[in-house]
PDB file of C-alpha atoms in Angstrom:
ATOM      1  CA  UNK A   1     182.604   7.923  83.715  1.00 62.00           C
ATOM      2  CA  UNK A   2     182.889   7.737  79.949  1.00 72.00           C
ATOM      3  CA  UNK A   3     181.554   4.168  79.825  1.00 77.00           C
ATOM      4  CA  UNK A   4     178.546   4.944  81.978  1.00 77.00           C
ATOM      5  CA  UNK A   5     177.513   7.935  79.829  1.00 78.00           C
ATOM      6  CA  UNK A   6     177.858   5.743  76.734  1.00 75.00           C
ATOM      7  CA  UNK A   7     175.677   3.034  78.265  1.00 80.00           C
ATOM      8  CA  UNK A   8     173.029   5.556  79.328  1.00 82.00           C
ATOM      9  CA  UNK A   9     172.988   7.043  75.823  1.00 80.00           C
ATOM     10  CA  UNK A  10     172.542   3.600  74.259  1.00 75.00           C
ATOM     11  CA  UNK A  11     169.689   2.758  76.623  1.00 82.00           C
ATOM     12  CA  UNK A  12     167.932   6.031  75.814  1.00 76.00           C
ATOM     13  CA  UNK A  13     168.291   5.442  72.069  1.00 76.00           C
ATOM     14  CA  UNK A  14     166.922   1.908  72.348  1.00 77.00           C
ATOM     15  CA  UNK A  15     163.886   3.006  74.350  1.00 75.00           C
ATOM     16  CA  UNK A  16     163.217   5.840  71.905  1.00 68.00           C
ATOM     17  CA  UNK A  17     163.379   3.329  69.048  1.00 68.00           C
ATOM     18  CA  UNK A  18     160.907   1.009  70.744  1.00 63.00           C
ATOM     19  CA  UNK A  19     158.423   3.820  71.402  1.00 63.00           C
ATOM     20  CA  UNK A  20     158.640   5.137  67.840  1.00 63.00           C
ATOM     21  CA  UNK A  21     158.070   1.626  66.442  1.00 57.00           C
ATOM     22  CA  UNK A  22     154.947   1.295  68.602  1.00 55.00           C
ATOM     23  CA  UNK A  23     153.717   4.704  67.443  1.00 53.00           C
ATOM     24  CA  UNK A  24     154.072   3.714  63.779  1.00 55.00           C
ATOM     25  CA  UNK A  25     152.247   0.420  64.212  1.00 57.00           C
ATOM     26  CA  UNK A  26     149.356   2.276  65.850  1.00 59.00           C
ATOM     27  CA  UNK A  27     148.728   4.221  62.619  1.00 61.00           C
ATOM     28  CA  UNK A  28     149.384   1.379  60.156  1.00 59.00           C
ATOM     29  CA  UNK A  29     145.864  -0.015  60.645  1.00 65.00           C
ATOM     30  CA  UNK A  30     144.097   3.323  60.393  1.00 80.00           C
ATOM     31  CA  UNK A  31     141.020   3.381  58.155  1.00 82.00           C
ATOM     32  CA  UNK A  32     141.890   6.888  56.975  1.00 84.00           C
ATOM     33  CA  UNK A  33     145.272   5.781  55.668  1.00 85.00           C
ATOM     34  CA  UNK A  34     143.760   2.783  53.889  1.00 86.00           C
ATOM     35  CA  UNK A  35     141.110   5.058  52.400  1.00 87.00           C
ATOM     36  CA  UNK A  36     143.768   7.439  51.063  1.00 87.00           C
ATOM     37  CA  UNK A  37     145.723   4.558  49.552  1.00 88.00           C
ATOM     38  CA  UNK A  38     142.611   3.301  47.750  1.00 88.00           C
ATOM     39  CA  UNK A  39     141.869   6.812  46.443  1.00 88.00           C
ATOM     40  CA  UNK A  40     145.431   7.106  45.134  1.00 84.00           C
ATOM     41  CA  UNK A  41     145.176   3.736  43.377  1.00 84.00           C
ATOM     42  CA  UNK A  42     141.873   4.730  41.770  1.00 85.00           C
ATOM     43  CA  UNK A  43     143.370   8.038  40.629  1.00 83.00           C
ATOM     44  CA  UNK A  44     146.398   6.294  39.125  1.00 76.00           C
ATOM     45  CA  UNK A  45     144.189   3.771  37.332  1.00 76.00           C
ATOM     46  CA  UNK A  46     142.061   6.538  35.824  1.00 76.00           C
ATOM     47  CA  UNK A  47     144.779   9.087  35.003  1.00 73.00           C
ATOM     48  CA  UNK A  48     147.716   6.811  34.437  1.00 69.00           C
ATOM     49  CA  UNK A  49     151.196   6.985  35.798  1.00 80.00           C
ATOM     50  CA  UNK A  50     154.481   6.547  34.114  1.00 89.00           C
ATOM     51  CA  UNK A  51     156.336   8.129  31.240  1.00 93.00           C
ATOM     52  CA  UNK A  52     156.085   8.815  27.531  1.00 94.00           C
ATOM     53  CA  UNK A  53     158.586   9.927  24.944  1.00 95.00           C
ATOM     54  CA  UNK A  54     157.813  13.275  23.347  1.00 95.00           C
ATOM     55  CA  UNK A  55     159.003  13.403  19.757  1.00 94.00           C
ATOM     56  CA  UNK A  56     157.946  16.889  18.765  1.00 93.00           C
ATOM     57  CA  UNK A  57     156.362  20.075  20.025  1.00 93.00           C
ATOM     58  CA  UNK A  58     155.430  22.642  17.362  1.00 93.00           C
ATOM     59  CA  UNK A  59     153.436  23.147  14.161  1.00 93.00           C
ATOM     60  CA  UNK A  60     150.596  20.851  13.119  1.00 92.00           C
ATOM     61  CA  UNK A  61     151.885  19.873   9.679  1.00 93.00           C
ATOM     62  CA  UNK A  62     155.295  18.787  10.934  1.00 93.00           C
ATOM     63  CA  UNK A  63     153.706  17.015  13.905  1.00 93.00           C
ATOM     64  CA  UNK A  64     151.424  14.947  11.676  1.00 94.00           C
ATOM     65  CA  UNK A  65     154.235  14.017   9.276  1.00 94.00           C
ATOM     66  CA  UNK A  66     156.535  12.985  12.159  1.00 93.00           C
ATOM     67  CA  UNK A  67     153.753  10.889  13.690  1.00 94.00           C
ATOM     68  CA  UNK A  68     153.197   9.091  10.370  1.00 94.00           C
ATOM     69  CA  UNK A  69     156.941   8.514   9.986  1.00 94.00           C
ATOM     70  CA  UNK A  70     157.149   7.156  13.540  1.00 93.00           C
ATOM     71  CA  UNK A  71     154.232   4.778  12.944  1.00 94.00           C
ATOM     72  CA  UNK A  72     156.029   3.394   9.893  1.00 94.00           C
ATOM     73  CA  UNK A  73     159.345   3.019  11.745  1.00 91.00           C
ATOM     74  CA  UNK A  74     157.831   1.588  14.955  1.00 92.00           C
ATOM     75  CA  UNK A  75     154.523  -0.143  14.196  1.00 92.00           C
ATOM     76  CA  UNK A  76     152.539  -1.183  17.252  1.00 91.00           C
ATOM     77  CA  UNK A  77     153.907   1.539  19.551  1.00 92.00           C
ATOM     78  CA  UNK A  78     151.184   3.781  20.995  1.00 93.00           C
ATOM     79  CA  UNK A  79     151.241   7.307  19.559  1.00 94.00           C
ATOM     80  CA  UNK A  80     149.341  10.324  20.840  1.00 93.00           C
ATOM     81  CA  UNK A  81     148.937  13.605  18.952  1.00 93.00           C
ATOM     82  CA  UNK A  82     147.555  16.432  21.097  1.00 93.00           C
ATOM     83  CA  UNK A  83     146.971  20.137  20.707  1.00 92.00           C
ATOM     84  CA  UNK A  84     147.867  22.380  23.613  1.00 87.00           C
ATOM     85  CA  UNK A  85     147.559  25.975  22.426  1.00 88.00           C
ATOM     86  CA  UNK A  86     149.545  27.110  20.506  1.00 91.00           C
ATOM     87  CA  UNK A  87     151.504  23.890  19.850  1.00 92.00           C
ATOM     88  CA  UNK A  88     150.995  20.277  18.768  1.00 95.00           C
ATOM     89  CA  UNK A  89     152.719  17.487  20.654  1.00 95.00           C
ATOM     90  CA  UNK A  90     153.534  13.932  19.656  1.00 95.00           C
ATOM     91  CA  UNK A  91     154.034  11.540  22.545  1.00 95.00           C
ATOM     92  CA  UNK A  92     154.703   7.845  22.123  1.00 95.00           C
ATOM     93  CA  UNK A  93     154.725   4.763  24.310  1.00 93.00           C
ATOM     94  CA  UNK A  94     153.450   3.975  27.783  1.00 91.00           C
ATOM     95  CA  UNK A  95     156.367   3.233  30.082  1.00 91.00           C
ATOM     96  CA  UNK A  96     155.848   2.347  33.718  1.00 89.00           C
ATOM     97  CA  UNK A  97     159.307   3.440  34.898  1.00 90.00           C
ATOM     98  CA  UNK A  98     161.793   6.084  33.880  1.00 92.00           C
ATOM     99  CA  UNK A  99     164.340   3.337  33.218  1.00 94.00           C
ATOM    100  CA  UNK A 100     162.134   1.669  30.595  1.00 94.00           C
ATOM    101  CA  UNK A 101     161.450   5.031  28.964  1.00 94.00           C
ATOM    102  CA  UNK A 102     165.151   5.886  28.854  1.00 95.00           C
ATOM    103  CA  UNK A 103     165.986   2.554  27.233  1.00 95.00           C
ATOM    104  CA  UNK A 104     163.381   3.112  24.541  1.00 94.00           C
ATOM    105  CA  UNK A 105     164.575   6.711  24.124  1.00 94.00           C
ATOM    106  CA  UNK A 106     168.088   5.520  23.305  1.00 94.00           C
ATOM    107  CA  UNK A 107     166.707   3.483  20.410  1.00 93.00           C
ATOM    108  CA  UNK A 108     164.262   6.147  19.214  1.00 93.00           C
ATOM    109  CA  UNK A 109     166.852   8.958  19.286  1.00 92.00           C
ATOM    110  CA  UNK A 110     168.745   7.256  16.479  1.00 91.00           C
ATOM    111  CA  UNK A 111     165.931   8.268  14.098  1.00 91.00           C
ATOM    112  CA  UNK A 112     164.224  11.109  16.021  1.00 89.00           C
ATOM    113  CA  UNK A 113     166.985  13.239  17.528  1.00 88.00           C
ATOM    114  CA  UNK A 114     164.814  15.739  19.441  1.00 88.00           C
ATOM    115  CA  UNK A 115     162.965  13.143  21.522  1.00 93.00           C
ATOM    116  CA  UNK A 116     162.735  13.551  25.304  1.00 94.00           C
ATOM    117  CA  UNK A 117     161.152  11.603  28.183  1.00 95.00           C
ATOM    118  CA  UNK A 118     158.158  13.284  29.829  1.00 93.00           C
ATOM    119  CA  UNK A 119     155.925  12.172  32.721  1.00 90.00           C
ATOM    120  CA  UNK A 120     152.318  11.316  31.882  1.00 82.00           C
TER     121      UNK A 120
END
């Protein structure tokens, strides 16, 4: 009795798995899905994805001096100074993954202790 119920359960699970696999393959070729994927890629190309390191968030004078100091310490690293009322922000770098940003943050924190990783 116990073996037969186990066998029936296994057969039901296998058939359910086969039907769900067929259902997924039916939608994999959908033009709507491919269209959405292309839109997402275009959005990411235009707006960017990834992470930056934020060095400072506060007054303009301190933000500009920290940006200049950073550019001297790390020449060639992208820096961005923005104003978002009522504060100025300094963000540096363009990192594709959080792991890359965290590795750079470990090095940058030695000289800029308040730095944090932020998404773009």
